[in-house]
GROMACS .gro file of C-alpha atoms in nm:
model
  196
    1UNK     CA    1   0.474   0.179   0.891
    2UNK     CA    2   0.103   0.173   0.798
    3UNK     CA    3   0.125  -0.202   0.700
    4UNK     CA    4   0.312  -0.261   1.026
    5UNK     CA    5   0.034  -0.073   1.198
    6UNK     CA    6  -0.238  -0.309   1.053
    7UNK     CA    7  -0.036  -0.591   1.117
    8UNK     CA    8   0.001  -0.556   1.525
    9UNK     CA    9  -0.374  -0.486   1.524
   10UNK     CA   10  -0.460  -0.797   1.320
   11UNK     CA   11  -0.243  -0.989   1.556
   12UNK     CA   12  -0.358  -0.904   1.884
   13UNK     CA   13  -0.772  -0.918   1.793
   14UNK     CA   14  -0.671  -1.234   1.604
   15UNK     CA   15  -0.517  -1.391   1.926
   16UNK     CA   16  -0.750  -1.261   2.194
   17UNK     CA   17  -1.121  -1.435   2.234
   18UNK     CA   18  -1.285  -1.094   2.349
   19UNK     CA   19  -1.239  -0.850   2.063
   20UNK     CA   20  -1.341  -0.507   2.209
   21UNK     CA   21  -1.072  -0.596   2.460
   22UNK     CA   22  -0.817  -0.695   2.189
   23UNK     CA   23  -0.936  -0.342   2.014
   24UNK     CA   24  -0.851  -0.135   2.279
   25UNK     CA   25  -0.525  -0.333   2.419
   26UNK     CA   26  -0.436  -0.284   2.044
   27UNK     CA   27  -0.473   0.092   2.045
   28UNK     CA   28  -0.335   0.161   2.366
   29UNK     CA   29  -0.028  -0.077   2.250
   30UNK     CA   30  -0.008   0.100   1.925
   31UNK     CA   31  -0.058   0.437   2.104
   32UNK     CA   32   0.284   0.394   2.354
   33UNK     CA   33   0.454   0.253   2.058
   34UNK     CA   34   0.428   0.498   1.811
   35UNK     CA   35   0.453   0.812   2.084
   36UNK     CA   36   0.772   0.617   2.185
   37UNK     CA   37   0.934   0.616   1.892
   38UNK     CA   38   0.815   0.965   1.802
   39UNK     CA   39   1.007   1.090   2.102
   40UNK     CA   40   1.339   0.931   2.046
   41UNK     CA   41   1.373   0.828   1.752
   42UNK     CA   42   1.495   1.117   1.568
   43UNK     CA   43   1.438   0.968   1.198
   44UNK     CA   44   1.061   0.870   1.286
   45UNK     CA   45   0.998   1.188   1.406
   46UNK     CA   46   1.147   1.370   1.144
   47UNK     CA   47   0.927   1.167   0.908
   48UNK     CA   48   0.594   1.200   1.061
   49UNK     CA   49   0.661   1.589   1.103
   50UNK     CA   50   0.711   1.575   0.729
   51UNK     CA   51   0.418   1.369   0.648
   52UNK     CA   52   0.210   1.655   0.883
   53UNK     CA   53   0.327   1.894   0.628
   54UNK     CA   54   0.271   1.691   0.333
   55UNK     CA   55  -0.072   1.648   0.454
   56UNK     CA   56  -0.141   2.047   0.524
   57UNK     CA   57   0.040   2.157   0.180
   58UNK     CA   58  -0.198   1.895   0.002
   59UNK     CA   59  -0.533   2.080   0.211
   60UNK     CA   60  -0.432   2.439   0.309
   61UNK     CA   61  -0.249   2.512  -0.048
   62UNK     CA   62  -0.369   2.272  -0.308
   63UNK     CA   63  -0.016   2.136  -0.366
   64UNK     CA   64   0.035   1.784  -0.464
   65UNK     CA   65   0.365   1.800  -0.578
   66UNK     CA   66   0.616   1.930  -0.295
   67UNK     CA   67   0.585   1.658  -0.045
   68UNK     CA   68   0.596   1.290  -0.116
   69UNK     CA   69   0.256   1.197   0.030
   70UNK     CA   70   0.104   1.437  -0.187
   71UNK     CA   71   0.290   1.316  -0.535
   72UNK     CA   72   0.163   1.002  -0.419
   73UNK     CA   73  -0.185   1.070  -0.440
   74UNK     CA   74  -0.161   1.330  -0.731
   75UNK     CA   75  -0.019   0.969  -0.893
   76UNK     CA   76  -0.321   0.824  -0.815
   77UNK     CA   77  -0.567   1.030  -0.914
   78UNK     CA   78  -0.413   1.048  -1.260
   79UNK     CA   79  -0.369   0.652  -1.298
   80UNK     CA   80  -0.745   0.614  -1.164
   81UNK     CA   81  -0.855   0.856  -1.465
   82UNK     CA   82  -0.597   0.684  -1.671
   83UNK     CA   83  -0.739   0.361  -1.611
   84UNK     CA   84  -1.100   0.454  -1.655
   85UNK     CA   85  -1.049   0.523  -1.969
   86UNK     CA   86  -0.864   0.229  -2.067
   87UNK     CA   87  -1.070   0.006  -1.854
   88UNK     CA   88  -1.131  -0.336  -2.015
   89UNK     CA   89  -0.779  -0.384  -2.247
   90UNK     CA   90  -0.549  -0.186  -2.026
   91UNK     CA   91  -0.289   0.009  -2.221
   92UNK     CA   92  -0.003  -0.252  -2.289
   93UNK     CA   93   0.269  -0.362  -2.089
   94UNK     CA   94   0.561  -0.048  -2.089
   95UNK     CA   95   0.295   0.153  -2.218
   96UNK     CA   96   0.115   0.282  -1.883
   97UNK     CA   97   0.288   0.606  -1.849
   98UNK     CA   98   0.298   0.694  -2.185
   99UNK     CA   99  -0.026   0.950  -2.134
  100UNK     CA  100   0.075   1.071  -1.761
  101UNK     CA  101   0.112   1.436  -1.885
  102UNK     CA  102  -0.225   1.459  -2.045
  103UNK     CA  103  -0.392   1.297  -1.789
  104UNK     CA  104  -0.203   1.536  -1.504
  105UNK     CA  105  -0.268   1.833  -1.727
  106UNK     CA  106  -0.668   1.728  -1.734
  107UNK     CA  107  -0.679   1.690  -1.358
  108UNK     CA  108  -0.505   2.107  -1.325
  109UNK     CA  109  -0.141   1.934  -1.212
  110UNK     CA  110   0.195   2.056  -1.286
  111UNK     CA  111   0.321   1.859  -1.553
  112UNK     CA  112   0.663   1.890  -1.489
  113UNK     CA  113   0.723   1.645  -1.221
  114UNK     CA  114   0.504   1.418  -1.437
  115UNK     CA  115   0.742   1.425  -1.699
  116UNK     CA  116   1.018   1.212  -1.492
  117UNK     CA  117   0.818   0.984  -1.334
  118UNK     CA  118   0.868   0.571  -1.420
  119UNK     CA  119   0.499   0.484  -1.317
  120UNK     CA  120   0.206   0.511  -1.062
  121UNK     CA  121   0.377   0.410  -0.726
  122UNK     CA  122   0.061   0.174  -0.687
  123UNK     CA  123   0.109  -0.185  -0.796
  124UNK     CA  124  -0.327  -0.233  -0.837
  125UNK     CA  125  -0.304   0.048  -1.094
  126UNK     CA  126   0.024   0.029  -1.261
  127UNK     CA  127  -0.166  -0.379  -1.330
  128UNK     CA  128  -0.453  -0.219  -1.395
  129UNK     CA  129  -0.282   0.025  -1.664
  130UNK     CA  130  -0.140  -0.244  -1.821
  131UNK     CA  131  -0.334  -0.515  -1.861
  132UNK     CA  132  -0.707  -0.351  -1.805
  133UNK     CA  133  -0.945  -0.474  -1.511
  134UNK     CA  134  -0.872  -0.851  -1.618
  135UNK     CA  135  -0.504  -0.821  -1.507
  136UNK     CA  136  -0.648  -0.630  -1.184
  137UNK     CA  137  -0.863  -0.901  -1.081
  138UNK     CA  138  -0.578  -1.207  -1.150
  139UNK     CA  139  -0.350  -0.979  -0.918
  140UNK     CA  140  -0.627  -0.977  -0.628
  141UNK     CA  141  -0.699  -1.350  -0.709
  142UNK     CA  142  -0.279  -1.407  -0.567
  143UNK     CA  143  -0.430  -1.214  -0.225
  144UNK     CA  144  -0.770  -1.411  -0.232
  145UNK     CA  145  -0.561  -1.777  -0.323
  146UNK     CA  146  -0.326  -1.671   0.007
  147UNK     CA  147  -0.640  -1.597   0.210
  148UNK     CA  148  -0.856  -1.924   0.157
  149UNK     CA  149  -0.551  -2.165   0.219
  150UNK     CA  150  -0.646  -2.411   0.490
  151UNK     CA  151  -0.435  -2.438   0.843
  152UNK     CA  152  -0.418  -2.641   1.144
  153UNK     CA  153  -0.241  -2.424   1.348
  154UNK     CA  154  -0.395  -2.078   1.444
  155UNK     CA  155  -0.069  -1.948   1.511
  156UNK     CA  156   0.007  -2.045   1.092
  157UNK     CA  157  -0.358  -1.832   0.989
  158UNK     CA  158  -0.223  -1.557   1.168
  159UNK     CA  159   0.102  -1.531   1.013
  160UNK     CA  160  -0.045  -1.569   0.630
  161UNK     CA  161  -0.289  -1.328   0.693
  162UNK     CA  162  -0.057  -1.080   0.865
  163UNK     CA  163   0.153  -1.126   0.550
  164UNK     CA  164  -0.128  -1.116   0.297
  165UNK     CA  165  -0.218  -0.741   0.469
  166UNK     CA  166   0.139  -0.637   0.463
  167UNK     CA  167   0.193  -0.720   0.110
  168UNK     CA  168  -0.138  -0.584  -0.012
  169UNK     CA  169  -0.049  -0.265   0.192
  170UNK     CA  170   0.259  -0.258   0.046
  171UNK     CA  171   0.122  -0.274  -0.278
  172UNK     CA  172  -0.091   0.064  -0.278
  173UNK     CA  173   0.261   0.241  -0.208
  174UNK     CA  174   0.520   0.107  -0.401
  175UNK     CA  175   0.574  -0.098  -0.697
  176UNK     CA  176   0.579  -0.468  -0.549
  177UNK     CA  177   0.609  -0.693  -0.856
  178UNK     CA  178   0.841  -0.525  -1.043
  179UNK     CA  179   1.154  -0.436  -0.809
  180UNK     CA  180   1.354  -0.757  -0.670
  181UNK     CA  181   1.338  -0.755  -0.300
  182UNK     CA  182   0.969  -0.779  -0.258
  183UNK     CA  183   0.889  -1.039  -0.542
  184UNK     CA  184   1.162  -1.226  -0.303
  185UNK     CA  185   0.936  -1.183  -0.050
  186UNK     CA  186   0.636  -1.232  -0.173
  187UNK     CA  187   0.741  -1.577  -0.286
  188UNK     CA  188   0.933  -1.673   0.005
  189UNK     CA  189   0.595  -1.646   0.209
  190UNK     CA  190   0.369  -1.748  -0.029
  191UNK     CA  191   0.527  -2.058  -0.113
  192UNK     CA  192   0.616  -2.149   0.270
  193UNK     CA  193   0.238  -2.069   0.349
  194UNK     CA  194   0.136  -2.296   0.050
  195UNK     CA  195   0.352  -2.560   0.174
  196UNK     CA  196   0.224  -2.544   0.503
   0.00000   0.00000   0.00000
């Protein structure tokens, strides 16, 4: 929802000349949209209500670990510490979560619900882990490689770069490269974009 956010507002600015204009038509857009489906759609609204709570269990009682938002960034947090320490080399592919419970322990989370998790729900850290801030900066060089190819058509620029922000979106939140359907769509689009 947050890439597809960032992806209305890139189009409209991108395909209007005056851009405070496409700014505001883009908020009020995104505005009647999101209130829209907030109001009858009953899964969308259950979900943002939950994210609200997420968000006030994370600030009003220091708990990372009931909602989803807040094991999210409770993930985070560890893998950045993780990854600071194991900057340059990276820890070894399969080897990223092997320290999660030390590294949850040092920042005062329960370790329980860090025992049972498969890896950092962010595909720039669980690279990072892995193959240390070399690997990091070939994964962004796939984004910057997408961004600097050369189009004709405006309508074509558009379309990569809506796709380059969804994907790099997507990649904070999930693990992109290593479960089927988005490597599928990663190279679907990147290789149609190249070819065009």
């Amino acid at each position: 929802q947050v890439a597809f956010i960032i992806m209305i507002f890139i189009s409209i600015i991108m395909n209007l000349e005056h851009k405070i204009k496409g700014f505001l038509l883009s908020l009020l857009f995104l505005t009647t949209v999101f209130t829209t489906a907030y109001i009858y759609s009953p899964n969308f609204h259950s979900r943002v209500n939950a994210g609200i709570e997420d968000i006030h269990f994370i600030i009003y009682k220091d708990d990372f670990i009931t909602g989803s938002i807040g094991q999210r960034i409770s993930l985070w947090i560890v893998g950045v510490d993780n990854f600071t320490d194991n900057f340059f080399l990276g820890k070894g592919i399969g080897n990223e979560v092997n320290d999660i419970v030390y590294y949850a322990m040092k920042n005062g989370f329960n370790t329980e619900f860090f025992s049972t998790v498969p890896d950092n729900h962010n595909m720039f850290l669980i690279i990072g882990l892995q193959l240390g801030v070399i690997g990091l900066l070939l994964f962004c060089a796939m984004f910057y490689a997408l961004v600097i190819l050369k189009f004709k058509s405006k309508t074509y620029k558009i379309l990569n770069l809506t796709f380059i922000v969804a994907f790099f979106v997507w990649s904070f939140g999930n693990t992109t490269l290593h479960i089927m359907h988005p490597m599928i769509f990663f190279a679907l689009f990147a290789g149609l974009f190249n070819k065009i």
